Amino acid sequence: MTNASQELIQSPELPTLQEEHEVQSDNAPEINIQEPTQPSAGQLIKQARMQAGLHIAALAVTLKVPVKRLEALEDDNLNLLPDMVFVRALAASVCNTLKIDPEPILALMPKSGSTRLDNVSKSIDTPIRRSALSNDKVSPMDFMKTPWMIGGAALLLGAAAIYFWPTMKSDSTKTIQESKTSGVIEMASKESNAIQVTPVVATPVTAATAPVISTDTANQPSALTASANTTTVSDGIVAFKASGDTWIEVKDAKGATVFKQLMKAGESAGANGVLPLSVTVGSTNFTQVLVRGQVKDLTSIAKNNVAFFEVK
């Protein structure tokens, strides 16, 4: 072995295998493994509703609650709802309607009354302030500045105002009445001077023949009302008649909503727009649909009491 090769082997500048491994481990990127997050109560409710194929508006009609409250529940915006008792009751009702177990969803929600207990515990821990009256030396001015003294003075002033107000009001009323009476007398005297006497000519009174109102004419308002409703319904390409609480939405070919309404029993309406029209019927068992005057069969296309169809 030559002297050059020996110097190369013994050179301290060459890194060893262990040092190279440490350098590579330092330069290796860190891998962050994130654990999957558990879905919230609102997300579970929304997933169950979508799996059941139930529109949120149809669910609102079934539960008889506004759509905004169901949207707040599914989006976990619980601060938009009245209180936790209402939130838990609404969640349980939705679960019963969707036929799912409410216990796992209620377990993810805050307990009802927890906020109230936290506030009570905070109020218990609040230190008691010493009143100004607890000092050994109380000046008269400090005594007059106490809240209950100020409140007592306000009550006395209010009682005095109530006692003297009827007298003041009666005096002012008398003054106003006297001024009005004098003004009326002056105006009456001026008008009597300006009035000229005109002779009264008697005109013969002829007996007018009273028109006979038939029963058909008397019933005309109801007939007009019925015809007006019929005209309103027949004017639309698609028409609706409700026999119970139902929800209707109609969109035109551009996606614009041309009709959207919660209808009660006995109501009827029609809709027009750029064809094709996309129609959603919330409660098919309480809704009769007419397309260009022909009855539309909803039983074959309804799912969970909700029907979707197009009018071309």
XYZ file of C-alpha atoms in Angstrom:
312
model
C 0.000 0.000 0.000
C 1.409 3.362 -0.967
C 1.727 6.409 1.254
C -1.024 8.267 -0.733
C -3.598 5.554 -0.111
C -2.736 5.444 3.591
C -3.223 9.205 3.903
C -6.601 8.947 2.117
C -7.847 6.275 4.498
C -6.637 8.103 7.596
C -8.017 11.502 6.485
C -10.499 12.882 9.091
C -12.404 14.837 6.437
C -14.133 11.728 4.998
C -17.556 11.098 6.667
C -18.266 7.713 8.130
C -21.362 5.603 7.323
C -23.000 6.556 10.634
C -22.589 10.273 9.937
C -24.096 9.895 6.445
C -27.110 8.068 7.945
C -27.620 10.861 10.484
C -27.442 13.525 7.747
C -29.998 11.686 5.636
C -32.355 11.229 8.600
C -32.102 14.955 9.403
C -32.960 15.941 5.821
C -35.869 13.464 5.504
C -39.301 15.195 5.420
C -41.546 14.733 8.409
C -44.746 12.769 7.747
C -47.753 13.984 9.725
C -50.340 11.273 10.202
C -53.706 12.828 10.969
C -56.295 10.735 12.656
C -59.704 10.764 10.955
C -62.061 13.218 12.628
C -65.379 11.964 13.925
C -68.397 13.456 12.120
C -70.529 15.871 14.120
C -74.160 15.357 15.079
C -75.382 17.650 12.305
C -73.293 15.823 9.699
C -74.713 12.453 10.811
C -78.268 13.794 10.545
C -77.606 15.217 7.074
C -76.038 11.937 5.879
C -79.023 9.938 7.163
C -81.494 12.282 5.442
C -79.640 12.139 2.123
C -79.394 8.336 2.307
C -83.165 8.214 2.823
C -83.620 10.418 -0.280
C -85.710 12.935 1.661
C -85.636 16.619 0.695
C -85.019 19.007 3.597
C -88.161 20.975 2.703
C -90.257 17.803 2.766
C -88.782 16.938 6.164
C -89.679 20.441 7.384
C -93.288 19.964 6.251
C -93.465 16.592 7.994
C -92.109 17.976 11.281
C -93.952 21.325 10.863
C -90.797 23.377 11.564
C -89.112 26.072 9.439
C -86.489 24.927 6.932
C -83.951 27.366 8.434
C -84.007 25.523 11.760
C -83.274 22.184 10.091
C -80.446 23.808 8.118
C -78.994 25.242 11.350
C -79.177 21.780 12.960
C -77.420 20.070 10.040
C -74.743 22.807 9.835
C -74.119 22.609 13.633
C -75.107 26.280 14.030
C -76.746 25.578 17.376
C -76.485 29.224 18.441
C -79.249 30.049 15.921
C -81.701 27.761 17.767
C -83.579 28.707 20.978
C -81.806 26.454 23.530
C -80.273 23.003 23.981
C -83.559 21.473 25.130
C -85.114 22.460 21.790
C -82.025 21.296 19.854
C -82.047 17.823 21.426
C -85.814 17.465 20.985
C -85.577 18.505 17.315
C -82.692 16.078 16.704
C -84.657 13.234 18.317
C -87.725 14.025 16.164
C -85.604 14.017 12.996
C -84.049 10.666 13.969
C -87.479 9.147 14.619
C -88.732 10.394 11.239
C -85.654 8.970 9.472
C -86.004 5.734 11.523
C -82.485 5.819 12.979
C -81.195 5.460 16.539
C -81.033 8.937 18.160
C -78.695 7.940 21.021
C -75.346 8.206 19.103
C -76.345 11.615 17.738
C -77.587 12.960 21.081
C -74.342 11.770 22.703
C -72.394 14.163 20.432
C -74.499 17.155 21.494
C -73.985 19.273 24.630
C -76.099 18.276 27.579
C -79.149 20.433 28.166
C -78.703 22.796 31.099
C -74.875 22.556 31.178
C -74.476 26.220 30.253
C -76.910 27.245 32.956
C -75.014 25.234 35.609
C -71.712 26.787 34.502
C -73.184 30.255 34.954
C -74.462 29.333 38.418
C -71.074 28.010 39.492
C -69.385 31.179 38.242
C -71.847 33.337 40.156
C -71.172 31.318 43.333
C -67.418 31.862 42.998
C -67.846 35.630 42.573
C -66.523 37.487 45.642
C -69.027 39.514 47.633
C -68.421 43.249 47.555
C -68.674 45.185 50.758
C -71.421 47.737 50.725
C -70.736 51.363 51.457
C -73.112 51.112 54.435
C -70.881 48.494 56.118
C -68.236 51.101 56.979
C -68.059 52.300 60.525
C -68.356 55.946 59.493
C -71.162 56.756 57.056
C -71.614 60.344 55.973
C -75.095 61.746 55.190
C -74.117 62.344 51.569
C -73.068 58.710 51.127
C -76.370 57.650 52.666
C -78.306 59.811 50.168
C -76.339 58.326 47.243
C -77.360 54.740 47.965
C -79.437 53.071 45.224
C -82.455 52.376 47.402
C -82.641 56.016 48.503
C -82.541 57.159 44.878
C -85.240 54.627 44.014
C -87.414 55.812 46.907
C -87.120 59.412 45.775
C -88.106 58.416 42.248
C -91.170 56.585 43.589
C -92.232 59.637 45.601
C -91.921 61.880 42.560
C -93.952 59.426 40.485
C -96.708 59.251 43.130
C -96.880 63.046 43.310
C -97.168 63.299 39.531
C -99.990 60.728 39.473
C -101.837 62.576 42.275
C -101.681 66.045 40.703
C -102.027 64.988 37.053
C -105.884 64.613 36.962
C -106.380 68.157 38.313
C -103.966 69.660 35.803
C -105.524 67.637 32.996
C -109.094 68.698 33.878
C -108.102 72.383 33.964
C -106.419 72.154 30.582
C -109.408 70.252 29.160
C -111.812 72.945 30.348
C -109.686 75.665 28.769
C -109.551 73.828 25.437
C -113.308 73.178 25.463
C -114.095 76.833 26.202
C -111.858 78.030 23.372
C -113.421 75.530 20.949
C -116.967 76.534 21.992
C -116.310 80.233 21.473
C -114.771 79.547 18.070
C -117.753 77.446 16.968
C -120.224 80.154 18.086
C -118.370 82.836 16.113
C -118.244 80.699 12.961
C -121.950 79.800 13.284
C -122.934 83.469 13.553
C -120.891 84.338 10.458
C -122.394 81.491 8.434
C -125.964 82.414 9.472
C -125.455 85.921 8.128
C -124.138 84.624 4.813
C -126.892 82.030 4.218
C -129.665 83.105 1.792
C -133.129 81.619 2.113
C -134.094 79.579 -0.958
C -137.640 78.311 -1.605
C -138.159 74.609 -1.301
C -139.828 73.064 -4.368
C -141.706 69.859 -3.722
C -140.988 67.172 -6.303
C -143.414 64.342 -6.943
C -142.217 61.011 -5.708
C -142.708 58.199 -8.166
C -142.751 54.667 -6.957
C -139.672 52.946 -8.294
C -139.936 49.376 -9.245
C -137.499 47.413 -7.073
C -135.510 44.882 -9.049
C -136.162 41.318 -8.096
C -132.960 39.594 -7.042
C -133.041 35.973 -7.995
C -131.265 33.273 -6.064
C -128.854 32.870 -8.956
C -127.848 36.539 -8.735
C -127.442 36.311 -4.955
C -125.083 33.426 -5.341
C -122.949 35.232 -7.936
C -120.061 36.189 -5.550
C -119.352 32.582 -4.632
C -119.571 31.560 -8.293
C -117.217 34.358 -9.277
C -114.775 33.307 -6.562
C -114.822 29.697 -7.733
C -114.345 30.740 -11.360
C -111.487 33.044 -10.359
C -109.721 30.184 -8.605
C -110.304 27.907 -11.570
C -108.918 30.537 -13.926
C -105.846 31.011 -11.747
C -105.157 27.280 -11.726
C -105.825 26.728 -15.431
C -103.592 29.636 -16.482
C -100.421 27.730 -15.524
C -98.730 25.023 -17.546
C -98.605 23.045 -14.322
C -101.231 23.486 -11.590
C -101.510 22.256 -8.014
C -104.429 21.575 -5.654
C -103.696 20.858 -1.976
C -105.873 18.695 0.266
C -103.447 19.048 3.193
C -100.140 20.675 4.150
C -97.718 20.329 1.216
C -94.664 22.029 -0.277
C -94.201 22.891 -3.973
C -91.152 24.196 -5.871
C -90.946 24.881 -9.632
C -87.783 25.919 -11.520
C -87.511 26.876 -15.187
C -84.930 25.779 -17.757
C -82.507 28.469 -16.548
C -82.644 27.187 -12.971
C -84.591 30.189 -11.703
C -87.295 29.500 -9.128
C -90.648 30.544 -10.629
C -92.853 29.148 -7.842
C -92.113 28.093 -4.256
C -94.798 27.890 -1.594
C -96.050 25.993 1.443
C -99.697 25.284 0.598
C -102.544 24.560 3.003
C -105.615 22.401 2.526
C -108.015 23.866 -0.064
C -105.428 26.123 -1.720
C -104.612 25.947 -5.441
C -101.998 27.615 -7.626
C -100.405 27.454 -11.080
C -96.942 28.092 -12.515
C -95.458 29.047 -15.897
C -91.912 29.412 -17.125
C -89.329 28.540 -19.750
C -89.616 24.831 -20.534
C -88.607 22.335 -19.337
C -89.914 22.975 -15.807
C -88.409 21.034 -12.884
C -91.125 20.324 -10.302
C -90.694 19.107 -6.710
C -93.778 18.039 -4.723
C -93.209 17.721 -0.963
C -96.280 15.715 0.117
C -97.715 13.703 -2.762
C -100.542 12.233 -0.685
C -101.993 15.746 -0.161
C -101.290 17.155 -3.661
C -103.063 16.865 -7.027
C -100.983 17.963 -10.036
C -102.428 19.010 -13.398
C -100.105 19.311 -16.412
C -101.828 21.250 -19.218
C -105.173 20.286 -17.680
C -104.368 16.570 -17.392
C -103.956 14.865 -13.998
C -100.353 13.805 -13.298
C -99.897 10.383 -11.627
C -97.454 10.862 -8.729
C -97.681 7.402 -7.157
C -95.326 5.819 -9.688
C -92.598 8.454 -9.269
C -92.958 9.314 -5.566
C -90.282 8.254 -3.101
C -90.732 8.830 0.622
C -93.801 10.941 -0.197
C -91.679 13.276 -2.411
C -91.932 13.430 -6.217
C -89.532 14.956 -8.762
C -90.496 15.339 -12.450
C -90.081 17.605 -15.487
C -92.672 19.295 -17.691
C -91.400 19.565 -21.259
